[in-house]
Amino acid sequence: RRDFGQATFFTATDGNHGRGVAWAANKLGQKAVVHMPKGSAKSRFDNIAREGAQVTIEEVNYDDCVRMAAAEAARTENGVVVQDTAWEGYEEIPSWIMQGYGTMAGEAAEQLGEKPTHVFVQAGVGSLAGAVVGCFASLYPDNPPKFVVMEARSADCLYQGALAGDGRPRMVGGDLRTIMAGLACGEPNTISWDILRNHADAFVSCPDWVSAKGMRMLAAPVKGDTAVTSGESGAVGMGVISTLMEDDAYQEARNALELDRNSRVLMFSTEGDTDPKQYRKIVWGGEYPSE
């Protein structure tokens, strides 16, 4: 733990991370400044503002918001960047955040009581994915689960790095428009990339309908299963696994991953209906139908 004194925390976010930073700053008697990318939902903006933070929605994408927050922190006395992405010279705080994600993975492993055959985890910059994959790779070094990393198609920087096959990270630019706002990140966390490029078995670039399918399946599951209210970024794993298992167009991928009816798959839902209007349009109104 570091004593920041009287500090101002700067961060960029789609909503969930920013709310956490704003909440922590409020509890610790610190200030928080949160920049949200173009197209951010008003409900997510309001949730952060209610925690007492100074919040803006900028006319740039997430990665440019990160640069904006870092620049403002650099010229502010006791300014601190609190971001879950990492770059050269900024690695300590992202490592702490990844340790927090690792706690979630450790708790899941403890509750499962046995090794999952597969772990499906979504990625924006890759911090969550790197922490989850790193945790399970450490728990089962001799026989790890199969790891599948999923991204929004418009922001699939990790997928592009894997596709290049040279071990170097890749970046994706533009508006990064996707319903999966929490995954709309075009520049990878360098710490996570080192983990994922060495341990992930597959990277999947997902169009928005895959996430929408997952949201509807979780909201209205088969008889006997508990319904889950999962937002766009949280439900993509359900959409991916169901598509892989049900669509013979993906039989080659299914076979390569050794997925079958006996598989024990671990997935993480990382958000609820943080944008209630969008959630209803998708789950009730059928927006983004399966292709």
PDB file of C-alpha atoms in Angstrom:
ATOM      1  CA  ARG A   1       0.000   0.000   0.000  1.00  0.00           C
ATOM      2  CA  ARG A   2       1.287   3.466  -0.845  1.00  0.00           C
ATOM      3  CA  ASP A   3       0.446   6.659   1.050  1.00  0.00           C
ATOM      4  CA  PHE A   4      -0.467   9.148  -1.678  1.00  0.00           C
ATOM      5  CA  GLY A   5      -1.205  11.965   0.771  1.00  0.00           C
ATOM      6  CA  GLN A   6      -3.781  14.384  -0.610  1.00  0.00           C
ATOM      7  CA  ALA A   7      -3.969  13.146  -4.179  1.00  0.00           C
ATOM      8  CA  THR A   8      -6.053  13.445  -7.284  1.00  0.00           C
ATOM      9  CA  PHE A   9      -6.684  10.148  -9.057  1.00  0.00           C
ATOM     10  CA  PHE A  10      -6.990  10.307 -12.840  1.00  0.00           C
ATOM     11  CA  THR A  11      -8.434   7.491 -14.923  1.00  0.00           C
ATOM     12  CA  ALA A  12     -10.118   6.673 -18.218  1.00  0.00           C
ATOM     13  CA  THR A  13     -12.973   4.209 -18.380  1.00  0.00           C
ATOM     14  CA  ASP A  14     -16.075   2.876 -20.049  1.00  0.00           C
ATOM     15  CA  GLY A  15     -17.790   3.057 -16.663  1.00  0.00           C
ATOM     16  CA  ASN A  16     -17.071   0.109 -14.381  1.00  0.00           C
ATOM     17  CA  HIS A  17     -13.414   0.769 -13.616  1.00  0.00           C
ATOM     18  CA  GLY A  18     -14.088   4.503 -13.267  1.00  0.00           C
ATOM     19  CA  ARG A  19     -16.849   3.944 -10.749  1.00  0.00           C
ATOM     20  CA  GLY A  20     -14.489   1.852  -8.643  1.00  0.00           C
ATOM     21  CA  VAL A  21     -11.787   4.533  -8.724  1.00  0.00           C
ATOM     22  CA  ALA A  22     -14.338   7.236  -7.889  1.00  0.00           C
ATOM     23  CA  TRP A  23     -15.761   5.155  -5.015  1.00  0.00           C
ATOM     24  CA  ALA A  24     -12.287   4.491  -3.558  1.00  0.00           C
ATOM     25  CA  ALA A  25     -11.271   8.151  -3.872  1.00  0.00           C
ATOM     26  CA  ASN A  26     -14.459   9.183  -2.086  1.00  0.00           C
ATOM     27  CA  LYS A  27     -13.872   6.726   0.765  1.00  0.00           C
ATOM     28  CA  LEU A  28     -10.240   7.823   1.139  1.00  0.00           C
ATOM     29  CA  GLY A  29     -11.022  11.533   1.048  1.00  0.00           C
ATOM     30  CA  GLN A  30      -9.254  12.029  -2.298  1.00  0.00           C
ATOM     31  CA  LYS A  31     -10.303  13.640  -5.557  1.00  0.00           C
ATOM     32  CA  ALA A  32     -11.069  11.697  -8.740  1.00  0.00           C
ATOM     33  CA  VAL A  33     -11.118  12.833 -12.356  1.00  0.00           C
ATOM     34  CA  VAL A  34     -12.627  10.382 -14.826  1.00  0.00           C
ATOM     35  CA  HIS A  35     -12.586  10.674 -18.619  1.00  0.00           C
ATOM     36  CA  MET A  36     -15.000   8.523 -20.608  1.00  0.00           C
ATOM     37  CA  PRO A  37     -14.718   7.839 -24.352  1.00  0.00           C
ATOM     38  CA  LYS A  38     -17.057   9.003 -27.067  1.00  0.00           C
ATOM     39  CA  GLY A  39     -20.421   7.267 -26.996  1.00  0.00           C
ATOM     40  CA  SER A  40     -20.332   6.333 -23.290  1.00  0.00           C
ATOM     41  CA  ALA A  41     -23.753   5.669 -21.779  1.00  0.00           C
ATOM     42  CA  LYS A  42     -25.342   8.401 -19.677  1.00  0.00           C
ATOM     43  CA  SER A  43     -26.259   5.845 -16.986  1.00  0.00           C
ATOM     44  CA  ARG A  44     -22.589   4.916 -16.531  1.00  0.00           C
ATOM     45  CA  PHE A  45     -21.638   8.601 -16.431  1.00  0.00           C
ATOM     46  CA  ASP A  46     -24.254   9.216 -13.723  1.00  0.00           C
ATOM     47  CA  ASN A  47     -23.082   6.255 -11.627  1.00  0.00           C
ATOM     48  CA  ILE A  48     -19.556   7.674 -11.517  1.00  0.00           C
ATOM     49  CA  ALA A  49     -20.691  11.233 -10.859  1.00  0.00           C
ATOM     50  CA  ARG A  50     -22.741  10.037  -7.879  1.00  0.00           C
ATOM     51  CA  GLU A  51     -19.489   8.938  -6.256  1.00  0.00           C
ATOM     52  CA  GLY A  52     -18.296  12.544  -6.260  1.00  0.00           C
ATOM     53  CA  ALA A  53     -15.870  12.381  -9.183  1.00  0.00           C
ATOM     54  CA  GLN A  54     -15.329  15.015 -11.853  1.00  0.00           C
ATOM     55  CA  VAL A  55     -16.506  13.193 -14.986  1.00  0.00           C
ATOM     56  CA  THR A  56     -16.347  14.052 -18.676  1.00  0.00           C
ATOM     57  CA  ILE A  57     -17.318  12.274 -21.876  1.00  0.00           C
ATOM     58  CA  GLU A  58     -14.708  13.114 -24.487  1.00  0.00           C
ATOM     59  CA  GLU A  59     -14.903  13.039 -28.291  1.00  0.00           C
ATOM     60  CA  VAL A  60     -12.087  10.494 -28.516  1.00  0.00           C
ATOM     61  CA  ASN A  61     -11.698   6.748 -27.990  1.00  0.00           C
ATOM     62  CA  TYR A  62     -10.680   4.961 -24.812  1.00  0.00           C
ATOM     63  CA  ASP A  63      -6.951   4.871 -25.525  1.00  0.00           C
ATOM     64  CA  ASP A  64      -6.864   8.611 -26.187  1.00  0.00           C
ATOM     65  CA  CYS A  65      -8.728   9.126 -22.897  1.00  0.00           C
ATOM     66  CA  VAL A  66      -5.973   7.161 -21.149  1.00  0.00           C
ATOM     67  CA  ARG A  67      -3.355   9.465 -22.664  1.00  0.00           C
ATOM     68  CA  MET A  68      -5.416  12.474 -21.602  1.00  0.00           C
ATOM     69  CA  ALA A  69      -5.643  11.225 -18.011  1.00  0.00           C
ATOM     70  CA  ALA A  70      -1.910  10.483 -17.882  1.00  0.00           C
ATOM     71  CA  ALA A  71      -1.019  13.933 -19.216  1.00  0.00           C
ATOM     72  CA  GLU A  72      -3.279  15.668 -16.698  1.00  0.00           C
ATOM     73  CA  ALA A  73      -1.874  13.617 -13.826  1.00  0.00           C
ATOM     74  CA  ALA A  74       1.680  14.529 -14.878  1.00  0.00           C
ATOM     75  CA  ARG A  75       0.980  18.250 -14.601  1.00  0.00           C
ATOM     76  CA  THR A  76      -1.104  18.046 -11.403  1.00  0.00           C
ATOM     77  CA  GLU A  77       0.529  18.176  -7.980  1.00  0.00           C
ATOM     78  CA  ASN A  78       0.058  14.750  -6.361  1.00  0.00           C
ATOM     79  CA  GLY A  79      -1.692  13.544  -9.494  1.00  0.00           C
ATOM     80  CA  VAL A  80      -1.850   9.738  -9.787  1.00  0.00           C
ATOM     81  CA  VAL A  81      -2.908   7.689 -12.807  1.00  0.00           C
ATOM     82  CA  VAL A  82      -5.036   4.710 -11.752  1.00  0.00           C
ATOM     83  CA  GLN A  83      -5.319   2.613 -14.885  1.00  0.00           C
ATOM     84  CA  ASP A  84      -5.457  -1.110 -15.564  1.00  0.00           C
ATOM     85  CA  THR A  85      -3.397  -0.854 -18.705  1.00  0.00           C
ATOM     86  CA  ALA A  86       0.396  -0.720 -18.628  1.00  0.00           C
ATOM     87  CA  TRP A  87       3.107   0.790 -20.785  1.00  0.00           C
ATOM     88  CA  GLU A  88       6.837   1.323 -20.422  1.00  0.00           C
ATOM     89  CA  GLY A  89       7.392   3.341 -17.252  1.00  0.00           C
ATOM     90  CA  TYR A  90       3.869   2.723 -15.922  1.00  0.00           C
ATOM     91  CA  GLU A  91       3.644  -0.789 -14.530  1.00  0.00           C
ATOM     92  CA  GLU A  92       3.344  -0.764 -10.726  1.00  0.00           C
ATOM     93  CA  ILE A  93      -0.307   0.278 -10.353  1.00  0.00           C
ATOM     94  CA  PRO A  94      -1.503  -1.927 -13.246  1.00  0.00           C
ATOM     95  CA  SER A  95       0.257  -4.840 -11.522  1.00  0.00           C
ATOM     96  CA  TRP A  96      -1.691  -4.119  -8.331  1.00  0.00           C
ATOM     97  CA  ILE A  97      -4.955  -4.059 -10.276  1.00  0.00           C
ATOM     98  CA  MET A  98      -4.084  -7.345 -11.947  1.00  0.00           C
ATOM     99  CA  GLN A  99      -3.418  -8.835  -8.506  1.00  0.00           C
ATOM    100  CA  GLY A 100      -6.978  -7.850  -7.604  1.00  0.00           C
ATOM    101  CA  TYR A 101      -8.297  -9.629 -10.693  1.00  0.00           C
ATOM    102  CA  GLY A 102      -6.162 -12.593  -9.707  1.00  0.00           C
ATOM    103  CA  THR A 103      -7.978 -12.731  -6.373  1.00  0.00           C
ATOM    104  CA  MET A 104     -11.234 -13.184  -8.278  1.00  0.00           C
ATOM    105  CA  ALA A 105      -9.688 -16.035 -10.256  1.00  0.00           C
ATOM    106  CA  GLY A 106      -8.352 -17.632  -7.085  1.00  0.00           C
ATOM    107  CA  GLU A 107     -11.762 -17.474  -5.427  1.00  0.00           C
ATOM    108  CA  ALA A 108     -13.348 -19.079  -8.494  1.00  0.00           C
ATOM    109  CA  ALA A 109     -10.768 -21.878  -8.412  1.00  0.00           C
ATOM    110  CA  GLU A 110     -11.446 -22.472  -4.707  1.00  0.00           C
ATOM    111  CA  GLN A 111     -15.209 -22.617  -5.244  1.00  0.00           C
ATOM    112  CA  LEU A 112     -14.879 -24.994  -8.198  1.00  0.00           C
ATOM    113  CA  GLY A 113     -12.798 -27.416  -6.175  1.00  0.00           C
ATOM    114  CA  GLU A 114     -11.365 -29.029  -9.297  1.00  0.00           C
ATOM    115  CA  LYS A 115      -9.589 -27.923 -12.425  1.00  0.00           C
ATOM    116  CA  PRO A 116     -11.803 -26.585 -15.222  1.00  0.00           C
ATOM    117  CA  THR A 117     -11.023 -28.060 -18.608  1.00  0.00           C
ATOM    118  CA  HIS A 118     -11.412 -24.639 -20.231  1.00  0.00           C
ATOM    119  CA  VAL A 119     -11.290 -21.001 -19.135  1.00  0.00           C
ATOM    120  CA  PHE A 120     -12.997 -18.428 -21.367  1.00  0.00           C
ATOM    121  CA  VAL A 121     -12.151 -14.841 -20.443  1.00  0.00           C
ATOM    122  CA  GLN A 122     -12.885 -11.548 -22.148  1.00  0.00           C
ATOM    123  CA  ALA A 123     -10.300  -8.852 -22.790  1.00  0.00           C
ATOM    124  CA  GLY A 124     -10.123  -5.129 -23.357  1.00  0.00           C
ATOM    125  CA  VAL A 125      -6.515  -4.128 -22.670  1.00  0.00           C
ATOM    126  CA  GLY A 126      -6.088  -7.664 -21.334  1.00  0.00           C
ATOM    127  CA  SER A 127      -5.522  -7.062 -17.612  1.00  0.00           C
ATOM    128  CA  LEU A 128      -8.369  -9.296 -16.464  1.00  0.00           C
ATOM    129  CA  ALA A 129      -7.469 -11.968 -19.008  1.00  0.00           C
ATOM    130  CA  GLY A 130      -3.791 -11.892 -18.090  1.00  0.00           C
ATOM    131  CA  ALA A 131      -4.555 -12.174 -14.386  1.00  0.00           C
ATOM    132  CA  VAL A 132      -7.031 -15.046 -14.839  1.00  0.00           C
ATOM    133  CA  VAL A 133      -4.806 -16.980 -17.239  1.00  0.00           C
ATOM    134  CA  GLY A 134      -1.742 -16.366 -15.082  1.00  0.00           C
ATOM    135  CA  CYS A 135      -3.553 -17.588 -11.982  1.00  0.00           C
ATOM    136  CA  PHE A 136      -4.772 -20.859 -13.503  1.00  0.00           C
ATOM    137  CA  ALA A 137      -1.491 -21.477 -15.317  1.00  0.00           C
ATOM    138  CA  SER A 138       0.251 -21.196 -11.929  1.00  0.00           C
ATOM    139  CA  LEU A 139      -2.287 -23.426 -10.178  1.00  0.00           C
ATOM    140  CA  TYR A 140      -1.957 -26.171 -12.807  1.00  0.00           C
ATOM    141  CA  PRO A 141       1.532 -25.763 -14.321  1.00  0.00           C
ATOM    142  CA  ASP A 142       1.811 -29.350 -15.571  1.00  0.00           C
ATOM    143  CA  ASN A 143      -1.655 -29.619 -17.099  1.00  0.00           C
ATOM    144  CA  PRO A 144      -3.328 -26.207 -17.409  1.00  0.00           C
ATOM    145  CA  PRO A 145      -6.853 -25.670 -18.726  1.00  0.00           C
ATOM    146  CA  LYS A 146      -7.350 -24.556 -22.314  1.00  0.00           C
ATOM    147  CA  PHE A 147      -7.434 -20.751 -22.317  1.00  0.00           C
ATOM    148  CA  VAL A 148      -9.664 -18.823 -24.745  1.00  0.00           C
ATOM    149  CA  VAL A 149      -9.391 -15.009 -24.867  1.00  0.00           C
ATOM    150  CA  MET A 150     -12.320 -13.083 -26.371  1.00  0.00           C
ATOM    151  CA  GLU A 151     -12.395  -9.514 -27.683  1.00  0.00           C
ATOM    152  CA  ALA A 152     -14.798  -7.176 -29.431  1.00  0.00           C
ATOM    153  CA  ARG A 153     -14.130  -7.336 -33.174  1.00  0.00           C
ATOM    154  CA  SER A 154     -13.688  -3.574 -33.508  1.00  0.00           C
ATOM    155  CA  ALA A 155     -11.040  -3.540 -30.742  1.00  0.00           C
ATOM    156  CA  ASP A 156      -9.263  -6.881 -31.148  1.00  0.00           C
ATOM    157  CA  CYS A 157      -5.677  -5.800 -30.474  1.00  0.00           C
ATOM    158  CA  LEU A 158      -4.699  -9.057 -28.740  1.00  0.00           C
ATOM    159  CA  TYR A 159      -6.197 -11.130 -31.556  1.00  0.00           C
ATOM    160  CA  GLN A 160      -4.253  -9.064 -34.086  1.00  0.00           C
ATOM    161  CA  GLY A 161      -1.054  -9.612 -32.125  1.00  0.00           C
ATOM    162  CA  ALA A 162      -1.675 -13.357 -32.076  1.00  0.00           C
ATOM    163  CA  LEU A 163      -2.498 -13.340 -35.787  1.00  0.00           C
ATOM    164  CA  ALA A 164       0.796 -11.616 -36.595  1.00  0.00           C
ATOM    165  CA  GLY A 165       2.614 -14.431 -34.812  1.00  0.00           C
ATOM    166  CA  ASP A 166       5.844 -12.554 -34.137  1.00  0.00           C
ATOM    167  CA  GLY A 167       5.356 -12.104 -30.381  1.00  0.00           C
ATOM    168  CA  ARG A 168       4.977  -8.343 -30.623  1.00  0.00           C
ATOM    169  CA  PRO A 169       1.772  -6.558 -29.542  1.00  0.00           C
ATOM    170  CA  ARG A 170      -0.482  -4.832 -32.046  1.00  0.00           C
ATOM    171  CA  MET A 171      -2.713  -1.786 -31.714  1.00  0.00           C
ATOM    172  CA  VAL A 172      -6.140  -1.066 -33.195  1.00  0.00           C
ATOM    173  CA  GLY A 173      -7.281   2.507 -33.806  1.00  0.00           C
ATOM    174  CA  GLY A 174     -10.444   4.330 -34.798  1.00  0.00           C
ATOM    175  CA  ASP A 175     -13.682   4.803 -32.883  1.00  0.00           C
ATOM    176  CA  LEU A 176     -13.666   1.219 -31.531  1.00  0.00           C
ATOM    177  CA  ARG A 177     -17.455   1.176 -31.716  1.00  0.00           C
ATOM    178  CA  THR A 178     -19.043  -1.873 -30.085  1.00  0.00           C
ATOM    179  CA  ILE A 179     -21.825  -2.643 -27.632  1.00  0.00           C
ATOM    180  CA  MET A 180     -19.091  -4.225 -25.485  1.00  0.00           C
ATOM    181  CA  ALA A 181     -17.976  -0.876 -24.088  1.00  0.00           C
ATOM    182  CA  GLY A 182     -15.809  -2.458 -21.417  1.00  0.00           C
ATOM    183  CA  LEU A 183     -13.770  -4.206 -24.126  1.00  0.00           C
ATOM    184  CA  ALA A 184     -13.424  -1.211 -26.461  1.00  0.00           C
ATOM    185  CA  CYS A 185      -9.671  -0.850 -25.968  1.00  0.00           C
ATOM    186  CA  GLY A 186      -7.259  -0.795 -28.884  1.00  0.00           C
ATOM    187  CA  GLU A 187      -3.890  -0.912 -27.110  1.00  0.00           C
ATOM    188  CA  PRO A 188      -2.879  -3.924 -24.981  1.00  0.00           C
ATOM    189  CA  ASN A 189      -1.489  -3.964 -21.468  1.00  0.00           C
ATOM    190  CA  THR A 190       2.152  -4.901 -22.045  1.00  0.00           C
ATOM    191  CA  ILE A 191       2.325  -6.995 -18.850  1.00  0.00           C
ATOM    192  CA  SER A 192      -0.745  -9.009 -19.816  1.00  0.00           C
ATOM    193  CA  TRP A 193       0.386  -9.486 -23.389  1.00  0.00           C
ATOM    194  CA  ASP A 194       3.509 -11.280 -22.173  1.00  0.00           C
ATOM    195  CA  ILE A 195       1.308 -13.704 -20.230  1.00  0.00           C
ATOM    196  CA  LEU A 196      -1.335 -14.245 -22.892  1.00  0.00           C
ATOM    197  CA  ARG A 197       0.992 -14.727 -25.853  1.00  0.00           C
ATOM    198  CA  ASN A 198       2.692 -17.550 -23.958  1.00  0.00           C
ATOM    199  CA  HIS A 199      -0.342 -19.291 -22.447  1.00  0.00           C
ATOM    200  CA  ALA A 200      -3.538 -18.606 -24.413  1.00  0.00           C
ATOM    201  CA  ASP A 201      -4.709 -21.437 -26.675  1.00  0.00           C
ATOM    202  CA  ALA A 202      -7.034 -19.288 -28.772  1.00  0.00           C
ATOM    203  CA  PHE A 203      -7.927 -15.653 -29.363  1.00  0.00           C
ATOM    204  CA  VAL A 204     -11.435 -14.920 -30.638  1.00  0.00           C
ATOM    205  CA  SER A 205     -12.553 -11.700 -32.353  1.00  0.00           C
ATOM    206  CA  CYS A 206     -16.284 -11.333 -31.640  1.00  0.00           C
ATOM    207  CA  PRO A 207     -18.930  -9.308 -33.510  1.00  0.00           C
ATOM    208  CA  ASP A 208     -21.582  -7.673 -31.350  1.00  0.00           C
ATOM    209  CA  TRP A 209     -24.272 -10.289 -32.056  1.00  0.00           C
ATOM    210  CA  VAL A 210     -22.220 -12.861 -30.140  1.00  0.00           C
ATOM    211  CA  SER A 211     -22.421 -10.800 -26.962  1.00  0.00           C
ATOM    212  CA  ALA A 212     -26.135 -10.098 -27.507  1.00  0.00           C
ATOM    213  CA  LYS A 213     -26.776 -13.837 -27.882  1.00  0.00           C
ATOM    214  CA  GLY A 214     -24.973 -14.480 -24.615  1.00  0.00           C
ATOM    215  CA  MET A 215     -27.003 -11.817 -22.822  1.00  0.00           C
ATOM    216  CA  ARG A 216     -30.292 -13.381 -23.920  1.00  0.00           C
ATOM    217  CA  MET A 217     -29.187 -16.917 -23.022  1.00  0.00           C
ATOM    218  CA  LEU A 218     -28.078 -15.890 -19.544  1.00  0.00           C
ATOM    219  CA  ALA A 219     -31.270 -13.914 -18.954  1.00  0.00           C
ATOM    220  CA  ALA A 220     -33.510 -16.857 -19.972  1.00  0.00           C
ATOM    221  CA  PRO A 221     -31.495 -20.050 -19.347  1.00  0.00           C
ATOM    222  CA  VAL A 222     -32.600 -23.662 -19.635  1.00  0.00           C
ATOM    223  CA  LYS A 223     -34.937 -24.966 -16.934  1.00  0.00           C
ATOM    224  CA  GLY A 224     -33.170 -25.413 -13.630  1.00  0.00           C
ATOM    225  CA  ASP A 225     -30.376 -22.910 -14.275  1.00  0.00           C
ATOM    226  CA  THR A 226     -30.264 -19.570 -12.477  1.00  0.00           C
ATOM    227  CA  ALA A 227     -30.934 -16.509 -14.613  1.00  0.00           C
ATOM    228  CA  VAL A 228     -28.024 -14.060 -14.792  1.00  0.00           C
ATOM    229  CA  THR A 229     -28.372 -10.376 -15.610  1.00  0.00           C
ATOM    230  CA  SER A 230     -25.167  -9.867 -17.559  1.00  0.00           C
ATOM    231  CA  GLY A 231     -24.182  -6.793 -19.533  1.00  0.00           C
ATOM    232  CA  GLU A 232     -22.608  -6.669 -22.958  1.00  0.00           C
ATOM    233  CA  SER A 233     -18.969  -7.078 -21.907  1.00  0.00           C
ATOM    234  CA  GLY A 234     -19.818  -9.761 -19.364  1.00  0.00           C
ATOM    235  CA  ALA A 235     -21.940 -12.019 -21.557  1.00  0.00           C
ATOM    236  CA  VAL A 236     -19.651 -12.499 -24.549  1.00  0.00           C
ATOM    237  CA  GLY A 237     -18.281 -15.764 -23.149  1.00  0.00           C
ATOM    238  CA  MET A 238     -21.725 -17.349 -23.132  1.00  0.00           C
ATOM    239  CA  GLY A 239     -22.250 -16.266 -26.726  1.00  0.00           C
ATOM    240  CA  VAL A 240     -18.892 -17.662 -27.820  1.00  0.00           C
ATOM    241  CA  ILE A 241     -19.185 -21.051 -26.117  1.00  0.00           C
ATOM    242  CA  SER A 242     -22.735 -21.613 -27.377  1.00  0.00           C
ATOM    243  CA  THR A 243     -21.753 -20.681 -30.939  1.00  0.00           C
ATOM    244  CA  LEU A 244     -18.708 -22.947 -30.872  1.00  0.00           C
ATOM    245  CA  MET A 245     -20.765 -25.869 -29.583  1.00  0.00           C
ATOM    246  CA  GLU A 246     -23.872 -25.432 -31.750  1.00  0.00           C
ATOM    247  CA  ASP A 247     -22.593 -24.196 -35.113  1.00  0.00           C
ATOM    248  CA  ASP A 248     -20.785 -26.776 -37.238  1.00  0.00           C
ATOM    249  CA  ALA A 249     -19.061 -23.960 -39.111  1.00  0.00           C
ATOM    250  CA  TYR A 250     -16.784 -23.871 -36.050  1.00  0.00           C
ATOM    251  CA  GLN A 251     -16.262 -27.624 -35.751  1.00  0.00           C
ATOM    252  CA  GLU A 252     -12.551 -27.322 -36.513  1.00  0.00           C
ATOM    253  CA  ALA A 253     -12.089 -24.814 -33.686  1.00  0.00           C
ATOM    254  CA  ARG A 254     -14.230 -26.936 -31.362  1.00  0.00           C
ATOM    255  CA  ASN A 255     -12.134 -30.010 -32.079  1.00  0.00           C
ATOM    256  CA  ALA A 256      -8.853 -28.140 -31.737  1.00  0.00           C
ATOM    257  CA  LEU A 257      -9.934 -26.898 -28.297  1.00  0.00           C
ATOM    258  CA  GLU A 258     -11.197 -30.381 -27.342  1.00  0.00           C
ATOM    259  CA  LEU A 259     -14.603 -28.993 -26.398  1.00  0.00           C
ATOM    260  CA  ASP A 260     -17.367 -31.548 -25.901  1.00  0.00           C
ATOM    261  CA  ARG A 261     -20.292 -32.372 -23.618  1.00  0.00           C
ATOM    262  CA  ASN A 262     -17.888 -33.418 -20.857  1.00  0.00           C
ATOM    263  CA  SER A 263     -16.013 -30.106 -20.801  1.00  0.00           C
ATOM    264  CA  ARG A 264     -16.046 -28.072 -17.587  1.00  0.00           C
ATOM    265  CA  VAL A 265     -15.923 -24.449 -18.696  1.00  0.00           C
ATOM    266  CA  LEU A 266     -15.247 -21.461 -16.444  1.00  0.00           C
ATOM    267  CA  MET A 267     -16.428 -18.017 -17.587  1.00  0.00           C
ATOM    268  CA  PHE A 268     -16.686 -14.651 -15.873  1.00  0.00           C
ATOM    269  CA  SER A 269     -19.543 -12.155 -16.094  1.00  0.00           C
ATOM    270  CA  THR A 270     -17.904  -8.830 -15.320  1.00  0.00           C
ATOM    271  CA  GLU A 271     -20.906  -6.504 -15.366  1.00  0.00           C
ATOM    272  CA  GLY A 272     -24.651  -6.368 -14.873  1.00  0.00           C
ATOM    273  CA  ASP A 273     -27.040  -4.097 -16.758  1.00  0.00           C
ATOM    274  CA  THR A 274     -24.928  -0.974 -16.279  1.00  0.00           C
ATOM    275  CA  ASP A 275     -26.687   0.504 -19.316  1.00  0.00           C
ATOM    276  CA  PRO A 276     -30.310  -0.500 -18.547  1.00  0.00           C
ATOM    277  CA  LYS A 277     -31.797   0.994 -21.729  1.00  0.00           C
ATOM    278  CA  GLN A 278     -29.358  -0.865 -23.960  1.00  0.00           C
ATOM    279  CA  TYR A 279     -29.847  -4.046 -21.959  1.00  0.00           C
ATOM    280  CA  ARG A 280     -33.612  -3.983 -22.512  1.00  0.00           C
ATOM    281  CA  LYS A 281     -33.225  -3.220 -26.220  1.00  0.00           C
ATOM    282  CA  ILE A 282     -31.047  -6.308 -26.619  1.00  0.00           C
ATOM    283  CA  VAL A 283     -32.717  -8.781 -24.244  1.00  0.00           C
ATOM    284  CA  TRP A 284     -36.341  -7.662 -24.651  1.00  0.00           C
ATOM    285  CA  GLY A 285     -36.226  -6.045 -28.076  1.00  0.00           C
ATOM    286  CA  GLY A 286     -33.949  -8.496 -29.860  1.00  0.00           C
ATOM    287  CA  GLU A 287     -31.378  -6.012 -31.114  1.00  0.00           C
ATOM    288  CA  TYR A 288     -28.262  -7.588 -32.685  1.00  0.00           C
ATOM    289  CA  PRO A 289     -29.868 -10.915 -33.681  1.00  0.00           C
ATOM    290  CA  SER A 290     -27.645 -13.961 -34.102  1.00  0.00           C
ATOM    291  CA  GLU A 291     -26.103 -14.449 -37.534  1.00  0.00           C
TER     292      GLU A 291
END
